[in-house]
Short mmCIF file of C-alpha atoms (C1' of nucleotides) in Angstrom, two decimals:
data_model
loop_
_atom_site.label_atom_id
_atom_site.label_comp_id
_atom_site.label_asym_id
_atom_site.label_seq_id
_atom_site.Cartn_x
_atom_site.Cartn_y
_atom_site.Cartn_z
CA UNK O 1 -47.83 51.49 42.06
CA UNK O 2 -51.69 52.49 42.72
CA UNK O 3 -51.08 54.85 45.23
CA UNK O 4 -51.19 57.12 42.45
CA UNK O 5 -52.29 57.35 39.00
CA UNK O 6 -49.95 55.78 36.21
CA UNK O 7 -48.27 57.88 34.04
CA UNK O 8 -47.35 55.24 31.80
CA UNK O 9 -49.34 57.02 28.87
CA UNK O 10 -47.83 60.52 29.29
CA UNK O 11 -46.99 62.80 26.62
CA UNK O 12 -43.73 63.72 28.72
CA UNK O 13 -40.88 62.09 29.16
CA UNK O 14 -39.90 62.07 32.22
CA UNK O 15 -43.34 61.44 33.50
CA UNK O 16 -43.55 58.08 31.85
CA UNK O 17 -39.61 57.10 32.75
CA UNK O 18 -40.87 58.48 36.66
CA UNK O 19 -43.53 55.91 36.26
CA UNK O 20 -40.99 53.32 36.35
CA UNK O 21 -37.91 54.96 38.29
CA UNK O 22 -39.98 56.97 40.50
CA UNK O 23 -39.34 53.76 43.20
CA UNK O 24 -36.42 53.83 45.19
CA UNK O 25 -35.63 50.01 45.05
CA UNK O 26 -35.76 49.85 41.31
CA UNK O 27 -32.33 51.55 40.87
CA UNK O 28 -31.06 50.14 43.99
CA UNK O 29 -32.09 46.63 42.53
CA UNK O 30 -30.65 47.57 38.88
CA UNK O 31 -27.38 49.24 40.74
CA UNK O 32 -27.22 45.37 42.05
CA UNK O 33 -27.60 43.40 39.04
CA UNK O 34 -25.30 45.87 36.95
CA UNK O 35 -22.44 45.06 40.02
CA UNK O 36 -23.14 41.34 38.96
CA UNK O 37 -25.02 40.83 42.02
CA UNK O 38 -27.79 38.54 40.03
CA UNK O 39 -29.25 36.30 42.37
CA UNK O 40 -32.59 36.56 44.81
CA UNK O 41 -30.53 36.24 48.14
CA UNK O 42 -27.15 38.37 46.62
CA UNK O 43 -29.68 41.24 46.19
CA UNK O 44 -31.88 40.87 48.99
CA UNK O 45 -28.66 40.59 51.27
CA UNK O 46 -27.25 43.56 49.86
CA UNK O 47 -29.53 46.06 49.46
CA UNK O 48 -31.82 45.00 52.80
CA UNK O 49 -34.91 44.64 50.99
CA UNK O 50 -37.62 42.29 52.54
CA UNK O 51 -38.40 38.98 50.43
CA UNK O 52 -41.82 40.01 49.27
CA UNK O 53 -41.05 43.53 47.99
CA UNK O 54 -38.17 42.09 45.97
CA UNK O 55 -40.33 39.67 44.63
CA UNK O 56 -43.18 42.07 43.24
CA UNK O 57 -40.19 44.35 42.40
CA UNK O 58 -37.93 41.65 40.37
CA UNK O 59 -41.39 40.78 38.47
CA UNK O 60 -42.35 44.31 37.87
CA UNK O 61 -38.42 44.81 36.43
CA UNK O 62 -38.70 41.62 34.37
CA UNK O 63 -42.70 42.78 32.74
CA UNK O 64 -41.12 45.91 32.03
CA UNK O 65 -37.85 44.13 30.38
CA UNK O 66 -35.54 45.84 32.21
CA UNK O 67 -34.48 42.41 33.75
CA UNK O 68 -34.57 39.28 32.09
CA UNK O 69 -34.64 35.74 33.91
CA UNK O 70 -32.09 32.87 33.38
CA UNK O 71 -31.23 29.75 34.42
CA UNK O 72 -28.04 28.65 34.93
CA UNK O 73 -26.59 25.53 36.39
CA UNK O 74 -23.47 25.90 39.33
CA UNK O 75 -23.05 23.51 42.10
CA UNK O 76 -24.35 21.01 39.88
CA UNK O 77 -27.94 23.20 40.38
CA UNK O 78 -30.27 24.80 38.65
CA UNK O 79 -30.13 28.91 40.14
CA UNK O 80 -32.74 31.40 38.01
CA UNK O 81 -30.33 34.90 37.85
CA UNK O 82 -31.33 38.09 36.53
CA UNK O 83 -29.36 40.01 34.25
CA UNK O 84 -29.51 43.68 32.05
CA UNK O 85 -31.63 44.42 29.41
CA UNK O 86 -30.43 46.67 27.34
CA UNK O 87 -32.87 48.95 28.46
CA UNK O 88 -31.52 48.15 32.13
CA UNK O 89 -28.41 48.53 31.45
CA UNK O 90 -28.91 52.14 30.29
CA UNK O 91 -30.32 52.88 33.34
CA UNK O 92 -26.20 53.54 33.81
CA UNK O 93 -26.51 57.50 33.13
CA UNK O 94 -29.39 58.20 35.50
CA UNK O 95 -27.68 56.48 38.25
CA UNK O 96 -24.39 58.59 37.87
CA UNK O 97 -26.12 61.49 37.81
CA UNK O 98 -27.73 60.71 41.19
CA UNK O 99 -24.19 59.66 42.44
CA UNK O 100 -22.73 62.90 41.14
CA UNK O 101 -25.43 64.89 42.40
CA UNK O 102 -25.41 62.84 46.17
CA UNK O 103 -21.54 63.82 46.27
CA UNK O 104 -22.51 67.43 45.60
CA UNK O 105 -25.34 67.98 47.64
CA UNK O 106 -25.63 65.32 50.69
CA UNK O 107 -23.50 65.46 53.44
CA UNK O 108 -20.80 62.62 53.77
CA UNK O 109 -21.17 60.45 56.72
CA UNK O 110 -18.81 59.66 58.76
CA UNK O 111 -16.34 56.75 57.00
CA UNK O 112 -17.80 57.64 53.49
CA UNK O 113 -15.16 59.01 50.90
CA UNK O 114 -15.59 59.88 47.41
CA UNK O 115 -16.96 57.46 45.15
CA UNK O 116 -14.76 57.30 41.71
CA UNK O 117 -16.51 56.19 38.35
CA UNK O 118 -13.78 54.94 36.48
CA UNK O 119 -13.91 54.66 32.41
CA UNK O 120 -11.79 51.95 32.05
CA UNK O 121 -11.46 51.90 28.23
CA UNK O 122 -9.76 55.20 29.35
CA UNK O 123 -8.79 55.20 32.64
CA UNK O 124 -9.65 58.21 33.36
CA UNK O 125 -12.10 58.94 36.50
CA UNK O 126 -15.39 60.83 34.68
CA UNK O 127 -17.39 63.72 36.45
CA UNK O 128 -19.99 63.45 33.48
CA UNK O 129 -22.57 61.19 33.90
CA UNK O 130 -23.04 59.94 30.10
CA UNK O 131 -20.06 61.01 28.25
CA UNK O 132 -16.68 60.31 29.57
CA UNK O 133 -15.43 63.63 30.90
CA UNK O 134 -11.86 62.23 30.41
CA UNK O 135 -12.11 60.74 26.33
CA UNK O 136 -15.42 61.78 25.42
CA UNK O 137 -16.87 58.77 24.45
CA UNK O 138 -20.51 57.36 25.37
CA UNK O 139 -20.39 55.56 28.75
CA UNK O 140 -21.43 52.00 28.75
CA UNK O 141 -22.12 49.65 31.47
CA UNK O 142 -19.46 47.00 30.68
CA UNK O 143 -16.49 50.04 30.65
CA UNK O 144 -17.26 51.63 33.72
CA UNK O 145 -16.20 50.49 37.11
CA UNK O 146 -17.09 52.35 40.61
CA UNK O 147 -14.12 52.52 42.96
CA UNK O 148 -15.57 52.61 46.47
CA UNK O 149 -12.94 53.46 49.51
CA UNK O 150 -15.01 52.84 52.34
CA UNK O 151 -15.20 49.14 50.64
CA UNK O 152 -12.21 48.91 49.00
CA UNK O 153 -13.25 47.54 46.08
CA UNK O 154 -13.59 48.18 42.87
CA UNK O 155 -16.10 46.86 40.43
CA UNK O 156 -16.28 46.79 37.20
CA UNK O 157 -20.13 47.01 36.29
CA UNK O 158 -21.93 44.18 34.15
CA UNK O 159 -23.60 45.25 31.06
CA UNK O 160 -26.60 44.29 29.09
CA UNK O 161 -26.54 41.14 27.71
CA UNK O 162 -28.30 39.86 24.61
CA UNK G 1 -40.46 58.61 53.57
CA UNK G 2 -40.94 56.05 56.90
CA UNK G 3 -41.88 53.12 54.70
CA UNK G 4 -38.56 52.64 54.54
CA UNK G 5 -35.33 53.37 55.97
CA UNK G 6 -33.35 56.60 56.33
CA UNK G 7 -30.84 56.59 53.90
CA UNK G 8 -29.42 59.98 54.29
CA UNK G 9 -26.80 58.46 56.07
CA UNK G 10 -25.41 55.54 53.72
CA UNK G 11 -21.70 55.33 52.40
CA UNK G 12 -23.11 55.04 48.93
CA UNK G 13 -24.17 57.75 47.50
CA UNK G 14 -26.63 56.08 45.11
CA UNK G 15 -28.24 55.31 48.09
CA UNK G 16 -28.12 58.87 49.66
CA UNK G 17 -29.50 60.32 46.80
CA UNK G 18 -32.57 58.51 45.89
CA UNK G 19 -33.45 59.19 50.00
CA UNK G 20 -34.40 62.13 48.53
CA UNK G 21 -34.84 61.60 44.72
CA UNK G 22 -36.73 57.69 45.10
CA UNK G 23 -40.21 59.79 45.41
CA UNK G 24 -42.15 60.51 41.70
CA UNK G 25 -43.08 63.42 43.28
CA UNK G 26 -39.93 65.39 43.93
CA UNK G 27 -38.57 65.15 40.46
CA UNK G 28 -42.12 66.51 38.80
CA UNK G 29 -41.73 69.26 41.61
CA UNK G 30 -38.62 70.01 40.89
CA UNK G 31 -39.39 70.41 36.96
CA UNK G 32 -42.16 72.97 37.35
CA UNK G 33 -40.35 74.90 39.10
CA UNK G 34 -37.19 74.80 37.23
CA UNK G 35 -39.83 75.76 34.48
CA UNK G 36 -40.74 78.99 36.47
CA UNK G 37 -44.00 77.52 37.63
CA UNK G 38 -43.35 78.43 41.33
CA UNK G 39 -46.76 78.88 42.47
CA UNK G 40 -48.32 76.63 44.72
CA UNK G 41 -51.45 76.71 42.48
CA UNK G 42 -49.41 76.53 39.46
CA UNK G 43 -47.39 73.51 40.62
CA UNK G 44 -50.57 71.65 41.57
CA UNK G 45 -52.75 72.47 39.07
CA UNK G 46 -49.59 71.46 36.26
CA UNK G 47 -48.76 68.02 37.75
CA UNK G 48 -51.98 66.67 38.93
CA UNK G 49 -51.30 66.26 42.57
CA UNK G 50 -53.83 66.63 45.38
CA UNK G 51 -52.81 69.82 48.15
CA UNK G 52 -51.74 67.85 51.06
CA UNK G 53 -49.22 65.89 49.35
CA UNK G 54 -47.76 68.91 47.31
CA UNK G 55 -47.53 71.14 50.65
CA UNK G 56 -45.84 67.90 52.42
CA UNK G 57 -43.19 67.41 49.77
CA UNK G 58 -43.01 71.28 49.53
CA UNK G 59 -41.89 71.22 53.02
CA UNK G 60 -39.37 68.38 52.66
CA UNK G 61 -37.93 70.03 49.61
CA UNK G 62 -37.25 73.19 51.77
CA UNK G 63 -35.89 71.33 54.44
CA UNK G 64 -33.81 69.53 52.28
CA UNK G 65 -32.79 72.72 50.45
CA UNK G 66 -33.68 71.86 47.26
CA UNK G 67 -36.15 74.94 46.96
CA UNK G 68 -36.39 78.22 49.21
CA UNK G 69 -39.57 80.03 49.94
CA UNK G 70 -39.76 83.38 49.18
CA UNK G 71 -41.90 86.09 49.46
CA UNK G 72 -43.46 88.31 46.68
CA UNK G 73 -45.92 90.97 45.62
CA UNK G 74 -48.25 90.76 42.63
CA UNK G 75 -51.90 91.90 42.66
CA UNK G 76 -51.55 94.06 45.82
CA UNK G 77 -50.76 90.94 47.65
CA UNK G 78 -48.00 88.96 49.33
CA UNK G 79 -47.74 85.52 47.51
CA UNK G 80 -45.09 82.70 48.16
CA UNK G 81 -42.91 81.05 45.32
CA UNK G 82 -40.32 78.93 45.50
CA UNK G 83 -37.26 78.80 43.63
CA UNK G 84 -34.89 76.40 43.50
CA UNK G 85 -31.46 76.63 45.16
CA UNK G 86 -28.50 75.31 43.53
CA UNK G 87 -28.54 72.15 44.74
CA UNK G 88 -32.35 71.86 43.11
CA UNK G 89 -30.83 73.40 39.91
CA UNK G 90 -28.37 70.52 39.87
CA UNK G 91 -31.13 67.85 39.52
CA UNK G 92 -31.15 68.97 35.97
CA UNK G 93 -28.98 66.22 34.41
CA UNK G 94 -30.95 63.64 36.45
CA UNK G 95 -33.73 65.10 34.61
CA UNK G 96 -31.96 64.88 31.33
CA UNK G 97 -31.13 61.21 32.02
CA UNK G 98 -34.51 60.04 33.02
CA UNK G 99 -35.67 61.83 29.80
CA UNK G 100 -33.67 60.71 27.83
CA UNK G 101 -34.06 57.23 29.15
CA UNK G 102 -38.00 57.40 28.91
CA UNK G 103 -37.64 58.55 25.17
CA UNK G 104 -35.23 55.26 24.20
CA UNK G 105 -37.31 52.86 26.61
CA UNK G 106 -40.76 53.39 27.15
CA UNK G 107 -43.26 53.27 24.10
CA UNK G 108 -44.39 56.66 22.35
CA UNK G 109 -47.91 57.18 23.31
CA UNK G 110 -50.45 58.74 21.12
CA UNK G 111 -49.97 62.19 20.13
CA UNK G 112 -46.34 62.35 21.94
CA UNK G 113 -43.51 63.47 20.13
CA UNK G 114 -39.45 63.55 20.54
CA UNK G 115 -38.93 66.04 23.29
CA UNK G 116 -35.63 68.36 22.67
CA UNK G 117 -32.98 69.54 25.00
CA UNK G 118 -31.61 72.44 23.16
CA UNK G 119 -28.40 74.12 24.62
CA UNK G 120 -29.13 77.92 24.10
CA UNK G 121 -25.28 79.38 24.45
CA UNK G 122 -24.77 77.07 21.00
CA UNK G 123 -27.93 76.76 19.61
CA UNK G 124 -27.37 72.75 19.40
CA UNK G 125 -29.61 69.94 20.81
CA UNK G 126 -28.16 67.70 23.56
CA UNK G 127 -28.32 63.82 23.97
CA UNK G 128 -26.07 64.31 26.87
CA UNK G 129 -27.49 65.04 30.12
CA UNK G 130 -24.73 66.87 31.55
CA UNK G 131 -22.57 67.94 28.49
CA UNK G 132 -23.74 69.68 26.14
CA UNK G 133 -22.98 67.06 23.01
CA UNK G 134 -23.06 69.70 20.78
CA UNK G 135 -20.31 71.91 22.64
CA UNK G 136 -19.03 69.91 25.48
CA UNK G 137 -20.00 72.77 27.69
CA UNK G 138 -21.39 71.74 31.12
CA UNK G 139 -25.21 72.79 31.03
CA UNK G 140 -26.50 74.44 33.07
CA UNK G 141 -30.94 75.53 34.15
CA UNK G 142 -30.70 78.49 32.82
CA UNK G 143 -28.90 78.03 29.67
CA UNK G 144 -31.55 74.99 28.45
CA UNK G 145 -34.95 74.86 26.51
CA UNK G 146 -36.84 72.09 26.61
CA UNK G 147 -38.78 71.66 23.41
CA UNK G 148 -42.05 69.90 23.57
CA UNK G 149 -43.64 69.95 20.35
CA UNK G 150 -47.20 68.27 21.56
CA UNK G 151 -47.74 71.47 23.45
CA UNK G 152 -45.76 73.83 20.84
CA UNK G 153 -43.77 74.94 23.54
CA UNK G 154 -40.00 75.82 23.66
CA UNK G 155 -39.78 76.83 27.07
CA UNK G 156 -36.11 77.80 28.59
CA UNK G 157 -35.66 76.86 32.12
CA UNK G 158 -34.51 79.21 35.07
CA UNK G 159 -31.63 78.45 36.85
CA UNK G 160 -30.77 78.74 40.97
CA UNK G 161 -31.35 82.00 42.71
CA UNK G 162 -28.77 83.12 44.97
"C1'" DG D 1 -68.29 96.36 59.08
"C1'" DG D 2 -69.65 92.41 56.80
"C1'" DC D 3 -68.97 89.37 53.03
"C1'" DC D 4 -66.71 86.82 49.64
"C1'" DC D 5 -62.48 85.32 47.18
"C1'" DT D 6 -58.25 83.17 46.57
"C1'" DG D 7 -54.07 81.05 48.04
"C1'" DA D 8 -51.91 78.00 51.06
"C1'" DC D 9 -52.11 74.92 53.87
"C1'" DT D 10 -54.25 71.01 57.68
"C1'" DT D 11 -57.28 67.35 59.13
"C1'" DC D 12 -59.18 63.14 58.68
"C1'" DC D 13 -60.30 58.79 56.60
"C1'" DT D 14 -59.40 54.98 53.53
"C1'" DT D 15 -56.50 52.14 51.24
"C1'" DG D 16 -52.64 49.91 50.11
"C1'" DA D 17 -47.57 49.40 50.65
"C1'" DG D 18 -43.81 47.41 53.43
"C1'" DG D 19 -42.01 43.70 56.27
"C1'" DA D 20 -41.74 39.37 59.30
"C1'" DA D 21 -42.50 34.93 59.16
"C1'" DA D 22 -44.42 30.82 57.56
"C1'" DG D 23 -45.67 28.05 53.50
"C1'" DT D 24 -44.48 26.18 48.76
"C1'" DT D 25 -42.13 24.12 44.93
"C1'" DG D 26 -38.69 21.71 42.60
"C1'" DA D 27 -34.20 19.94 42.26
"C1'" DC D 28 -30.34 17.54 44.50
"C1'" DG D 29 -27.65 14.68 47.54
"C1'" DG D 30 -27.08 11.22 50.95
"C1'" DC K 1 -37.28 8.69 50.46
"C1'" DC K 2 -36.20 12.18 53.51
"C1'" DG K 3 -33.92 16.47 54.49
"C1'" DT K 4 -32.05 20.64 52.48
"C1'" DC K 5 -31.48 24.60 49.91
"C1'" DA K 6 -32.73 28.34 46.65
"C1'" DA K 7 -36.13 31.07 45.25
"C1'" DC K 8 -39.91 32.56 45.68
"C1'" DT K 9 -45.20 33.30 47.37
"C1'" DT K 10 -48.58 33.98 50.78
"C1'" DT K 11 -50.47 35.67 54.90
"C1'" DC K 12 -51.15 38.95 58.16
"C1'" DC K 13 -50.43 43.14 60.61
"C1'" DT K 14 -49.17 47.76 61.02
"C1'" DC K 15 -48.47 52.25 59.62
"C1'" DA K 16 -48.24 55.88 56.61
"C1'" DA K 17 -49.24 57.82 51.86
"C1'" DG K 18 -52.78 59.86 49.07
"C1'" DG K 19 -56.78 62.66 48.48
"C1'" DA K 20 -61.30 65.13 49.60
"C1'" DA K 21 -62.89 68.40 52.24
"C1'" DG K 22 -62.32 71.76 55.84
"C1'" DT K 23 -59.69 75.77 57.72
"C1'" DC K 24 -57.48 80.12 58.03
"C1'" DA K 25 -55.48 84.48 56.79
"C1'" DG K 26 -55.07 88.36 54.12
"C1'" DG K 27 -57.23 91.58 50.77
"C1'" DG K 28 -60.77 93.80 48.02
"C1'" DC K 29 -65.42 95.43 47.45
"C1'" DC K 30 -69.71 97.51 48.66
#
DNA sequence: GGCCCTGACTTCCTTGAGGAAAGTTGACGG
DNA sequence: CCGTCAACTTTCCTCAAGGAAGTCAGGGCC
C-alpha cells in the first residue's frame, strides 16, 4: 500500500499488524473466508468488492500467509478456494472487538439488530472478544458462530486449517 | 473515505466499524492520544504523518466523536488538545487485539522486543484484549500500561474525559 | 509598532488506488 | 472442436489520498 510508507519493520506492534489490517477489505475478505465463503465469486458477491481489488487483495493475503490456496475438485471441476491460516484465523479477536465496539458506538440502521457471538463449546453468547465471557476459555474460530437477525442465520465460523 | 462506499449504514457491524476503523491512520491517532500525546505537534511529530492528513483525520475523528477538542492554557497561550471520548477510549481492546496479533504473526524486527499490557489494579500482564487474563476484570484506558522495552518506557494510558 | 515564532491548519499538485469492462487461461461437456 | 464457466488479469479512466509548502492567528519581545 504505497500511499504511505510501510511499517512492516516497526519496533511497535500495532504499527506492523496496521501495516497489514490497516485496509478495510482485508478483514472484510478474512470475515468471508472464516464464514466458509472460500471462493473468488462467493467473496466478491458478498462483500461488493470489484474483481481487480480482490485479486491484488487475495494475493497480498496469500504472500502474507494469512490465506492459503487450494484446489479442490466439485462438479467434476477443478475450483482454487482459499482457506485460514492459522495466522488468519486469529484474526478472530480483532474482528470481535470491532463488532463489539460497532454495537457500542455506531448507530443501528434501520432493520439491523444485535449481532450475537455465540461460543458454542459453551453456548453461552460472549461480550469478550478473546476469552469467552460465559466459560472463560480462549475463543477459537471453529467454536464460535455469529447469530445475525436481520439474516436469520447463524454461522458457525471456519477455522484455520493445517 | 470516498474510494469506497459508505458503510456507516450496513446491518453488519463488522462492516460499520471498519467505516471508521479500515484507515491506518485512525488507530495510530487514536494511540497517541490515549497515550496523552494530544498535541497536534505531538501527534504528528510521534507517528510520522504529514499536517494535512493528520488535521483531515483530526476532523473526522471529532465528527465521529471519537476525540473532542478542547481548549487549554500553557505558556501564556491558548493551545488545543484532544482527548478522547469514551467511545475513542473503547478502541482499546481493538488495540490490544491488533497487538497482540502483530506480536504472534508478523516477524520481530531488529531491536524490537515483546511489548506488555500490564493491568495496573492487579499488577498482572494481559494476553487478553478485553479481560484482564490475570483478573478477569474488564480493562479499561486508564487502568493499562503499555510496556515497551525498546524505548524503556512503561507508559500508563489515560482514559475518556467526561 | 514592527517583527518573528510557533501552532494549527489549508492549498495545490502528483501519484496511485479503486472500479468497469474486456481479455485470458485452462478445464470440461456436448 | 467449439462454447462455457470459473477465476483471474489487464487496461483504462477517474478521483481522491498523501505530502510539501504556503497561510493565518495569536503572543512575546524589543
Amino acid at each position: 500500500m504505497p500511499l504511505r510508507s510501510d511499517w512492516s519493520e516497526d519496533l511497535c506492534p500495532v504499527r506492523r499488524g496496521l501495516d497489514v489490517l490497516g485496509d478495510p477489505w482485508i478483514m472484510l475478505i478474512m470475515r468471508e473466508v472464516l464464514h466458509g465463503r472460500c471462493r473468488f465469486d462467493a467473496i466478491r458477491d458478498s462483500i461488493g468488492i470489484s474483481d481487480a481489488v480482490l485479486s491484488r487483495r487475495l494475493r497480498l493475503l496469500v504472500d502474507e500467509e494469512l490465506l492459503r490456496k487450494v484446489e479442490y475438485r466439485a462438479d467434476r471441476r477443478t475450483h482454487f478456494e482459499y482457506v485460514a491460516t492459522e495466522a488468519g484465523a486469529d484474526l478472530l479477536p480483532i474482528m470481535h472487538a470491532v463488532s463489539i465496539w460497532a454495537e457500542k458506538h455506531t448507530p443501528m440502521p434501520e432493520g439491523g439488530a444485535h449481532m450475537a457471538l455465540i461460543h458454542e463449546t459453551c453456548g453461552a453468547e460472549t461480550t469478550s472478544a478473546d476469552l469467552c465471557s460465559g466459560c472463560g476459555e480462549v475463543l477459537q474460530a471453529g467454536d464460535v458462530s455469529w447469530d445475525k437477525p436481520w439474516k436469520s442465520t447463524r454461522e458457525r465460523l471456519v477455522g484455520a486449517t493445517s
